[in-house]
mmCIF file of C-alpha atoms in Angstrom:
data_model
loop_
_atom_site.group_PDB
_atom_site.id
_atom_site.type_symbol
_atom_site.label_atom_id
_atom_site.label_comp_id
_atom_site.label_asym_id
_atom_site.label_seq_id
_atom_site.Cartn_x
_atom_site.Cartn_y
_atom_site.Cartn_z
ATOM 1 C CA MET A 121 26.637 23.662 42.957
ATOM 2 C CA GLN A 122 26.406 20.139 43.365
ATOM 3 C CA LYS A 123 22.960 18.457 41.071
ATOM 4 C CA ALA A 124 19.708 17.593 43.347
ATOM 5 C CA VAL A 125 19.669 13.924 43.032
ATOM 6 C CA GLY A 126 15.221 12.807 43.849
ATOM 7 C CA GLY A 127 14.872 11.475 40.238
ATOM 8 C CA ASP A 128 14.039 13.718 37.102
ATOM 9 C CA LYS A 129 10.590 14.190 38.430
ATOM 10 C CA VAL A 130 11.897 16.673 41.503
ATOM 11 C CA VAL A 131 14.152 18.515 39.002
ATOM 12 C CA LEU A 132 10.846 18.874 37.183
ATOM 13 C CA LEU A 133 9.083 19.788 39.358
ATOM 14 C CA GLY A 134 9.529 24.216 39.068
ATOM 15 C CA SER A 135 8.888 23.439 34.933
ATOM 16 C CA LEU A 136 5.646 21.468 35.521
ATOM 17 C CA VAL A 137 4.235 23.963 38.282
ATOM 18 C CA ASN A 138 5.136 26.795 35.528
ATOM 19 C CA SER A 139 3.349 24.832 32.494
ATOM 20 C CA ALA A 140 -0.007 24.439 35.020
ATOM 21 C CA ALA A 141 0.079 27.620 36.361
ATOM 22 C CA ILE A 142 0.179 29.457 32.930
ATOM 23 C CA ILE A 143 -2.486 26.607 31.679
ATOM 24 C CA LEU A 144 -4.887 27.967 35.403
ATOM 25 C CA GLY A 145 -4.346 31.688 34.398
ATOM 26 C CA GLY A 146 -4.783 31.032 31.132
ATOM 27 C CA SER A 147 -8.293 28.918 31.182
ATOM 28 C CA ILE A 148 -9.432 31.318 33.477
ATOM 29 C CA GLY A 149 -8.345 34.128 30.932
ATOM 30 C CA LEU A 150 -10.696 32.501 28.499
ATOM 31 C CA VAL A 151 -13.595 32.139 31.179
ATOM 32 C CA ILE A 152 -13.154 36.168 31.142
ATOM 33 C CA LYS A 153 -12.968 36.478 27.336
ATOM 34 C CA LYS A 154 -16.717 35.211 27.072
ATOM 35 C CA GLY A 155 -18.184 38.213 28.587
ATOM 36 C CA LEU A 156 -15.827 40.808 27.113
ATOM 37 C CA SER A 157 -17.543 42.762 24.252
ATOM 38 C CA ASP A 158 -15.478 43.452 20.639
ATOM 39 C CA ARG A 159 -15.009 46.867 22.416
ATOM 40 C CA LEU A 160 -13.630 46.133 25.202
ATOM 41 C CA ALA A 161 -11.086 42.522 23.539
ATOM 42 C CA LYS A 162 -9.959 45.200 21.548
ATOM 43 C CA ALA A 163 -9.620 47.536 24.605
ATOM 44 C CA VAL A 164 -6.961 44.624 26.240
ATOM 45 C CA MET A 165 -5.448 43.899 23.587
ATOM 46 C CA ASN A 166 -3.925 47.103 22.873
ATOM 47 C CA ALA A 167 -3.290 47.709 26.304
ATOM 48 C CA LEU A 168 -1.379 44.170 26.446
ATOM 49 C CA ALA A 169 0.568 44.847 23.237
ATOM 50 C CA LEU A 170 2.115 48.102 25.112
ATOM 51 C CA CYS A 171 3.139 46.163 28.419
ATOM 52 C CA VAL A 172 4.717 43.752 25.628
ATOM 53 C CA LEU A 173 6.785 46.602 24.645
ATOM 54 C CA TYR A 174 7.424 47.880 28.137
ATOM 55 C CA ILE A 175 8.521 44.728 28.643
ATOM 56 C CA GLY A 176 10.873 44.088 25.142
ATOM 57 C CA ILE A 177 12.967 47.694 25.947
ATOM 58 C CA SER A 178 13.547 47.086 29.598
ATOM 59 C CA GLY A 179 14.799 43.943 28.667
ATOM 60 C CA MET A 180 17.102 45.212 25.664
ATOM 61 C CA LEU A 181 19.085 47.428 27.865
ATOM 62 C CA LYS A 182 20.666 44.652 29.487
ATOM 63 C CA GLY A 183 22.642 43.777 26.628
ATOM 64 C CA GLU A 184 26.028 45.149 26.199
ATOM 65 C CA ASN A 185 27.742 43.201 22.867
ATOM 66 C CA VAL A 186 25.764 45.383 20.479
ATOM 67 C CA LEU A 187 27.782 43.026 18.055
ATOM 68 C CA ILE A 188 26.999 39.752 19.735
ATOM 69 C CA THR A 189 23.022 41.398 19.160
ATOM 70 C CA ILE A 190 24.080 41.500 15.125
ATOM 71 C CA LEU A 191 25.485 38.455 15.337
ATOM 72 C CA SER A 192 22.667 37.028 16.860
ATOM 73 C CA MET A 193 20.148 38.083 14.724
ATOM 74 C CA VAL A 194 21.735 37.780 11.642
ATOM 75 C CA PHE A 195 22.688 34.298 12.053
ATOM 76 C CA GLY A 196 19.913 32.921 13.786
ATOM 77 C CA THR A 197 17.294 34.964 11.190
ATOM 78 C CA LEU A 198 19.616 32.415 8.936
ATOM 79 C CA VAL A 199 18.294 29.517 10.288
ATOM 80 C CA GLY A 200 14.670 30.206 11.398
ATOM 81 C CA GLU A 201 14.487 31.772 8.118
ATOM 82 C CA GLY A 202 15.586 28.193 5.979
ATOM 83 C CA PHE A 203 13.476 26.119 8.463
ATOM 84 C CA ASP A 204 10.495 28.753 7.720
ATOM 85 C CA LEU A 205 9.927 28.349 11.270
ATOM 86 C CA ASP A 206 7.100 30.771 11.462
ATOM 87 C CA LYS A 207 4.686 29.112 8.777
ATOM 88 C CA LYS A 208 5.396 25.782 11.150
ATOM 89 C CA ILE A 209 4.115 27.116 13.675
ATOM 90 C CA LYS A 210 1.032 28.619 12.182
ATOM 91 C CA GLN A 211 0.234 24.961 10.062
ATOM 92 C CA LEU A 212 0.668 23.778 14.012
ATOM 93 C CA GLY A 213 -1.714 26.526 15.073
ATOM 94 C CA ASP A 214 -4.474 25.003 11.772
ATOM 95 C CA MET A 215 -4.561 21.846 12.631
ATOM 96 C CA VAL A 216 -5.537 22.873 16.447
ATOM 97 C CA GLU A 217 -7.749 25.558 15.039
ATOM 98 C CA GLN A 218 -9.678 22.786 13.245
ATOM 99 C CA LYS A 219 -9.966 20.710 16.098
ATOM 100 C CA VAL A 220 -10.742 23.161 18.926
ATOM 101 C CA SER A 221 -13.296 25.939 18.889
ATOM 102 C CA SER A 222 -12.199 29.654 19.091
ATOM 103 C CA PRO A 223 -15.005 32.192 19.869
ATOM 104 C CA ASP A 224 -13.320 34.828 17.770
ATOM 105 C CA ALA A 225 -12.186 33.147 14.431
ATOM 106 C CA GLU A 226 -10.075 36.722 13.860
ATOM 107 C CA ILE A 227 -7.320 34.975 16.680
ATOM 108 C CA SER A 228 -5.474 32.237 15.311
ATOM 109 C CA VAL A 229 -4.410 29.774 17.444
ATOM 110 C CA SER A 230 -0.596 30.482 16.301
ATOM 111 C CA LYS A 231 -0.549 34.047 17.223
ATOM 112 C CA GLY A 232 -1.673 33.305 20.761
ATOM 113 C CA PHE A 233 1.355 30.410 20.827
ATOM 114 C CA VAL A 234 3.331 32.331 19.355
ATOM 115 C CA THR A 235 3.108 36.062 21.864
ATOM 116 C CA ALA A 236 2.973 33.729 24.773
ATOM 117 C CA SER A 237 5.977 31.240 24.234
ATOM 118 C CA LEU A 238 8.395 34.862 22.962
ATOM 119 C CA LEU A 239 6.561 36.306 26.441
ATOM 120 C CA PHE A 240 7.661 32.860 28.889
ATOM 121 C CA CYS A 241 10.379 31.721 27.558
ATOM 122 C CA VAL A 242 12.360 34.998 27.293
ATOM 123 C CA GLY A 243 14.271 36.550 29.990
ATOM 124 C CA ALA A 244 16.880 35.644 32.949
ATOM 125 C CA MET A 245 13.788 33.915 35.597
ATOM 126 C CA ALA A 246 13.643 31.281 32.674
ATOM 127 C CA ILE A 247 17.196 30.450 32.013
ATOM 128 C CA VAL A 248 18.652 31.074 35.358
ATOM 129 C CA GLY A 249 15.312 29.412 37.617
ATOM 130 C CA ALA A 250 15.391 26.360 35.328
ATOM 131 C CA LEU A 251 19.475 26.537 35.929
ATOM 132 C CA GLN A 252 19.019 26.572 40.100
ATOM 133 C CA SER A 253 16.309 23.366 40.010
ATOM 134 C CA GLY A 254 18.630 21.044 37.548
ATOM 135 C CA LEU A 255 21.542 22.106 40.426
ATOM 136 C CA THR A 256 20.325 22.643 43.043
ATOM 137 C CA GLY A 257 16.847 21.028 43.306
ATOM 138 C CA ASN A 258 16.172 24.655 44.661
ATOM 139 C CA HIS A 259 12.495 25.897 42.295
ATOM 140 C CA ASP A 260 11.945 29.397 43.758
ATOM 141 C CA THR A 261 12.542 31.121 41.052
ATOM 142 C CA LEU A 262 10.300 29.339 39.017
ATOM 143 C CA PHE A 263 7.649 30.088 41.408
ATOM 144 C CA ALA A 264 7.746 32.919 41.353
ATOM 145 C CA LYS A 265 7.895 33.237 37.249
ATOM 146 C CA SER A 266 4.949 30.797 37.832
ATOM 147 C CA LEU A 267 3.033 33.529 39.613
ATOM 148 C CA ILE A 268 3.813 35.597 37.425
ATOM 149 C CA ASP A 269 3.306 33.846 34.582
ATOM 150 C CA GLY A 270 0.163 32.540 35.315
ATOM 151 C CA ILE A 271 -1.414 36.348 35.693
ATOM 152 C CA ALA A 272 -0.026 37.019 32.403
ATOM 153 C CA ALA A 273 -1.335 34.251 30.981
ATOM 154 C CA ILE A 274 -5.337 35.150 31.842
ATOM 155 C CA VAL A 275 -4.747 38.849 30.707
ATOM 156 C CA MET A 276 -2.980 37.284 27.411
ATOM 157 C CA ALA A 277 -5.793 34.433 27.209
ATOM 158 C CA SER A 278 -8.682 36.921 27.478
ATOM 159 C CA SER A 279 -7.842 38.789 24.059
ATOM 160 C CA LEU A 280 -5.390 35.809 22.082
ATOM 161 C CA GLY A 281 -7.421 33.122 22.933
ATOM 162 C CA ILE A 282 -6.727 29.347 23.372
ATOM 163 C CA GLY A 283 -3.805 29.533 22.100
ATOM 164 C CA VAL A 284 -1.238 31.011 24.626
ATOM 165 C CA LEU A 285 -2.321 27.710 26.843
ATOM 166 C CA LEU A 286 -0.717 25.937 24.414
ATOM 167 C CA SER A 287 2.530 27.857 24.881
ATOM 168 C CA ALA A 288 2.512 25.881 28.622
ATOM 169 C CA GLY A 289 4.058 23.104 26.520
ATOM 170 C CA LEU A 290 7.116 24.796 24.794
ATOM 171 C CA ILE A 291 7.443 25.406 28.847
ATOM 172 C CA LEU A 292 7.815 22.783 29.761
ATOM 173 C CA ILE A 293 10.280 21.388 27.010
ATOM 174 C CA TYR A 294 12.850 24.501 27.241
ATOM 175 C CA GLU A 295 12.925 24.663 31.270
ATOM 176 C CA GLY A 296 12.495 21.200 31.726
ATOM 177 C CA GLY A 297 15.570 20.736 29.265
ATOM 178 C CA ILE A 298 17.546 22.898 30.511
ATOM 179 C CA SER A 299 17.001 21.331 33.531
ATOM 180 C CA LEU A 300 18.108 18.290 33.453
ATOM 181 C CA PHE A 301 21.561 19.169 31.164
ATOM 182 C CA ALA A 302 22.027 22.229 34.019
ATOM 183 C CA ASN A 303 25.491 20.376 34.694
ATOM 184 C CA ILE A 304 26.215 20.767 30.890
ATOM 185 C CA LEU A 305 24.870 24.026 30.113
ATOM 186 C CA ALA A 306 26.436 25.324 33.698
ATOM 187 C CA PRO A 307 29.068 26.369 32.052
ATOM 188 C CA LEU A 308 28.321 27.819 28.872
ATOM 189 C CA LEU A 309 25.067 30.462 30.543
ATOM 190 C CA THR A 310 27.584 33.011 32.196
ATOM 191 C CA ASP A 311 25.784 36.235 33.689
ATOM 192 C CA ASN A 312 27.429 38.108 29.922
ATOM 193 C CA VAL A 313 25.720 35.158 28.286
ATOM 194 C CA ILE A 314 22.561 35.318 29.799
ATOM 195 C CA ASN A 315 21.922 39.519 29.574
ATOM 196 C CA GLU A 316 22.845 38.543 25.668
ATOM 197 C CA MET A 317 20.229 36.955 25.357
ATOM 198 C CA THR A 318 18.009 38.508 27.261
ATOM 199 C CA CYS A 319 19.173 41.699 24.830
ATOM 200 C CA VAL A 320 18.502 39.544 21.374
ATOM 201 C CA GLY A 321 15.232 38.091 22.563
ATOM 202 C CA SER A 322 13.509 41.773 24.579
ATOM 203 C CA LEU A 323 14.276 42.492 20.582
ATOM 204 C CA LEU A 324 12.246 39.876 19.409
ATOM 205 C CA ILE A 325 9.166 41.191 22.181
ATOM 206 C CA VAL A 326 9.204 44.214 20.849
ATOM 207 C CA GLY A 327 8.230 42.729 17.246
ATOM 208 C CA LEU A 328 5.742 41.003 19.456
ATOM 209 C CA ALA A 329 4.140 44.369 20.310
ATOM 210 C CA LEU A 330 4.758 46.399 16.948
ATOM 211 C CA ASN A 331 2.431 42.748 15.410
ATOM 212 C CA MET A 332 0.012 43.577 18.573
ATOM 213 C CA LEU A 333 0.085 46.519 17.563
ATOM 214 C CA LYS A 334 -0.532 46.074 13.489
ATOM 215 C CA LEU A 335 2.157 48.438 12.955
ATOM 216 C CA THR A 336 4.362 45.650 10.924
ATOM 217 C CA GLU A 337 4.003 42.028 10.556
ATOM 218 C CA LEU A 338 7.368 40.287 11.155
ATOM 219 C CA LYS A 339 7.956 36.543 11.145
ATOM 220 C CA ILE A 340 9.182 36.448 14.226
ATOM 221 C CA MET A 341 9.503 32.720 14.784
ATOM 222 C CA ASN A 342 11.808 33.646 11.544
ATOM 223 C CA TYR A 343 14.292 35.631 13.874
ATOM 224 C CA ALA A 344 13.764 33.012 17.548
ATOM 225 C CA PRO A 345 17.120 31.402 17.087
ATOM 226 C CA ALA A 346 18.717 34.330 17.032
ATOM 227 C CA VAL A 347 17.775 34.208 20.771
ATOM 228 C CA PHE A 348 20.511 31.171 22.020
ATOM 229 C CA PHE A 349 23.455 32.301 19.604
ATOM 230 C CA PRO A 350 25.217 35.163 22.101
ATOM 231 C CA ILE A 351 25.723 30.880 23.432
ATOM 232 C CA LEU A 352 27.961 30.982 20.803
ATOM 233 C CA PHE A 353 29.225 34.068 19.902
ATOM 234 C CA GLY A 354 29.828 35.240 23.814
ATOM 235 C CA PHE A 355 32.927 32.995 23.692
ATOM 236 C CA PHE A 356 34.926 34.514 20.708
ATOM 237 C CA ILE A 357 33.440 37.974 21.395
#
């Protein structure tokens, strides 16, 4: 495949549309949220958590090498704990929360941000779609993902608040970065590597669902670097 011409704006079109869809869907969700009672909001939250659990379990089945998953989780957690990413994300959320009035004090901005970011970033569509955008200028995969994410953002923002909208920025950086460096990343991101990345990321999504159901209090962001370690271990194992 040859890299598309036309400048960075064309390369980033798919990522920009994806981010815009999340902001639009999240905004609609915030409007809907105002009309939900506490009982309905809690019910929606639990229903969403079950859907997240299903997404996580489905993605885990893509993995084919358990050793890569274990090593990725171990080394990724060491990196995440070393930088204490969970604490930094919460600090960022607290900063935003001080400037943005939240209609529901029980739900932190950081919680919505982390939950949405993991769901929108992890998965083959984000990686493959961004590669297609960067290498061929074909944005169809990211356009399809935008529709899915936009609908999901409506539901998520209605229960998790404004933090869901903030994830649009991370999506732009994540997908846009892959698109801009597609020529360098493409040889590294083989089908097997993408499957292992999806498997590891899906483990994090399962943990996220357990947190949403209030069964655990895992610091999911401290595990997040594990998603990228299959790129390294895929060449040695």
